[in-house]
């Protein structure tokens, strides 16, 4: 014989069963407030480069707003593909994000014969964080020793000494690499490409004089340019940079009509991440980028803050894939 439940306990169990049924019908994201644990921002390059600089600029602000740590995790390799693939294959729960680049989401699809992820299908774009020009730089002492003071000087020297100069980059397929390939194609010069695992390691090679030239992202070169260790010749964008207005564009300096190779960086989540989480991150990132101290810091480094909508960022990615495909083909660059 089964003992009869007390009326108050029967009511409690009935109410609990009803709540359980409602909870089972609700999405996981709705059952547990996001974020309830630290969030990881994967940077697919080594520390010290612009991707890393921008991730570390927004992470503390997001930590303040959401009350959880946003941790920067550097996973360099394969021109950014290694880190991007980690995020593409992560759970779409808002706890693993990517600081993607024009390389990982604009160039690599045309450059690599085999891609471990699809830059459009495997990600949920959140927001463009910033756009930056690249800058053509040399070790100051080396440039002086070789008598190179301008872009035309560099082209003249490279043509007179074919194969004697090498070109550093933050990795195969990055905008730094492709800017150099475009320069080689348009000037008829040849330089051996030396890929590093990020701008930071490549910069160490530049400062030590191990490598000769780099078309680096302006923010990661700015301090060395101002400190006199690097000589800047020109920016690779179609317009001059507000951070260094006296520096000409490569198009101006070398009369290379149509030369343009800028970079951009943005946050993405794995495809399938709840739209409400994507929107919250976008809105708070946009607010952070608008804070006077953050905005002024980025502008001073040559970066132009954005914070656009997920839809606008998705449209940019689509457009950039189409833009870079013919550039990669024309340059002859290919990674198997």
Short mmCIF file of C-alpha atoms in Angstrom, two decimals, residues 208-321:
data_model
loop_
_atom_site.label_atom_id
_atom_site.label_comp_id
_atom_site.label_asym_id
_atom_site.label_seq_id
_atom_site.Cartn_x
_atom_site.Cartn_y
_atom_site.Cartn_z
CA UNK A 208 67.72 42.19 -35.48
CA UNK A 209 68.28 42.68 -39.21
CA UNK A 210 67.65 38.99 -39.99
CA UNK A 211 65.03 39.97 -42.57
CA UNK A 212 65.01 42.98 -44.87
CA UNK A 213 61.50 44.30 -45.44
CA UNK A 214 57.96 43.80 -44.15
CA UNK A 215 54.55 45.14 -45.10
CA UNK A 216 53.39 45.05 -41.49
CA UNK A 217 50.10 46.14 -39.93
CA UNK A 218 50.67 49.74 -38.85
CA UNK A 219 49.65 49.28 -35.16
CA UNK A 220 52.24 46.57 -34.52
CA UNK A 221 55.03 48.60 -36.19
CA UNK A 222 54.14 52.03 -34.82
CA UNK A 223 56.25 51.89 -31.65
CA UNK A 224 59.35 50.68 -33.53
CA UNK A 225 58.89 53.37 -36.20
CA UNK A 226 58.60 56.11 -33.58
CA UNK A 227 61.52 54.61 -31.66
CA UNK A 228 63.72 54.84 -34.76
CA UNK A 229 64.40 51.10 -35.11
CA UNK A 230 62.31 50.81 -38.26
CA UNK A 231 62.21 53.13 -41.25
CA UNK A 232 58.73 53.51 -42.72
CA UNK A 233 58.49 54.20 -46.47
CA UNK A 234 54.75 54.21 -47.21
CA UNK A 235 51.36 52.80 -46.23
CA UNK A 236 49.63 50.20 -48.39
CA UNK A 237 46.14 51.73 -48.15
CA UNK A 238 44.51 53.84 -50.86
CA UNK A 239 44.62 56.89 -48.55
CA UNK A 240 47.16 58.19 -46.06
CA UNK A 241 46.83 57.20 -42.41
CA UNK A 242 45.65 59.83 -39.91
CA UNK A 243 48.15 58.35 -37.45
CA UNK A 244 51.09 59.14 -39.79
CA UNK A 245 49.79 61.75 -42.26
CA UNK A 246 53.25 62.61 -43.60
CA UNK A 247 53.77 59.06 -44.83
CA UNK A 248 52.74 58.64 -48.50
CA UNK A 249 50.78 55.72 -49.90
CA UNK A 250 52.71 53.22 -52.03
CA UNK A 251 50.58 54.32 -54.97
CA UNK A 252 51.80 57.91 -54.46
CA UNK A 253 55.40 57.05 -53.67
CA UNK A 254 56.03 54.61 -56.51
CA UNK A 255 53.34 55.68 -59.01
CA UNK A 256 51.73 52.24 -58.68
CA UNK A 257 48.17 53.01 -59.73
CA UNK A 258 45.58 50.92 -57.91
CA UNK A 259 47.92 49.52 -55.25
CA UNK A 260 45.85 48.81 -52.11
CA UNK A 261 46.25 46.09 -49.49
CA UNK A 262 44.73 46.92 -46.11
CA UNK A 263 43.88 44.67 -43.17
CA UNK A 264 40.87 44.19 -40.93
CA UNK A 265 40.11 42.31 -37.73
CA UNK A 266 36.82 41.16 -36.23
CA UNK A 267 35.14 38.90 -33.71
CA UNK A 268 33.41 35.70 -34.82
CA UNK A 269 31.75 32.78 -33.05
CA UNK A 270 31.12 29.20 -34.21
CA UNK A 271 28.13 28.82 -36.53
CA UNK A 272 24.98 28.06 -34.56
CA UNK A 273 25.82 30.36 -31.64
CA UNK A 274 22.51 31.78 -30.31
CA UNK A 275 21.75 35.10 -32.07
CA UNK A 276 20.98 36.81 -28.77
CA UNK A 277 24.52 36.06 -27.53
CA UNK A 278 26.05 37.27 -30.81
CA UNK A 279 24.05 40.50 -30.59
CA UNK A 280 25.01 41.14 -26.96
CA UNK A 281 28.72 40.74 -27.73
CA UNK A 282 28.39 43.00 -30.79
CA UNK A 283 26.61 45.74 -28.87
CA UNK A 284 29.04 45.75 -25.96
CA UNK A 285 32.09 45.60 -28.27
CA UNK A 286 30.75 48.59 -30.20
CA UNK A 287 30.31 50.49 -26.93
CA UNK A 288 33.85 49.59 -25.84
CA UNK A 289 35.33 50.76 -29.16
CA UNK A 290 33.51 54.06 -28.68
CA UNK A 291 35.03 54.74 -25.26
CA UNK A 292 37.31 57.80 -25.60
CA UNK A 293 40.36 56.07 -24.11
CA UNK A 294 40.02 52.98 -26.34
CA UNK A 295 39.14 54.94 -29.48
CA UNK A 296 42.00 57.41 -29.08
CA UNK A 297 44.48 54.61 -28.35
CA UNK A 298 43.52 52.66 -31.47
CA UNK A 299 43.47 55.72 -33.72
CA UNK A 300 46.91 56.74 -32.44
CA UNK A 301 48.19 53.29 -33.46
CA UNK A 302 46.74 53.58 -36.95
CA UNK A 303 43.64 51.41 -36.40
CA UNK A 304 40.16 52.66 -37.31
CA UNK A 305 37.58 51.27 -34.80
CA UNK A 306 34.31 49.89 -36.15
CA UNK A 307 31.77 47.86 -34.16
CA UNK A 308 29.37 47.26 -37.07
CA UNK A 309 26.44 44.82 -37.01
CA UNK A 310 26.74 41.06 -37.57
CA UNK A 311 24.96 41.46 -40.92
CA UNK A 312 27.35 44.21 -42.05
CA UNK A 313 30.36 42.18 -41.00
CA UNK A 314 29.05 39.10 -42.85
CA UNK A 315 28.63 41.21 -46.01
CA UNK A 316 32.23 42.48 -45.64
CA UNK A 317 33.56 38.92 -45.39
CA UNK A 318 31.67 37.89 -48.54
CA UNK A 319 33.00 40.93 -50.42
CA UNK A 320 36.60 40.40 -49.25
CA UNK A 321 36.66 36.75 -50.36
#
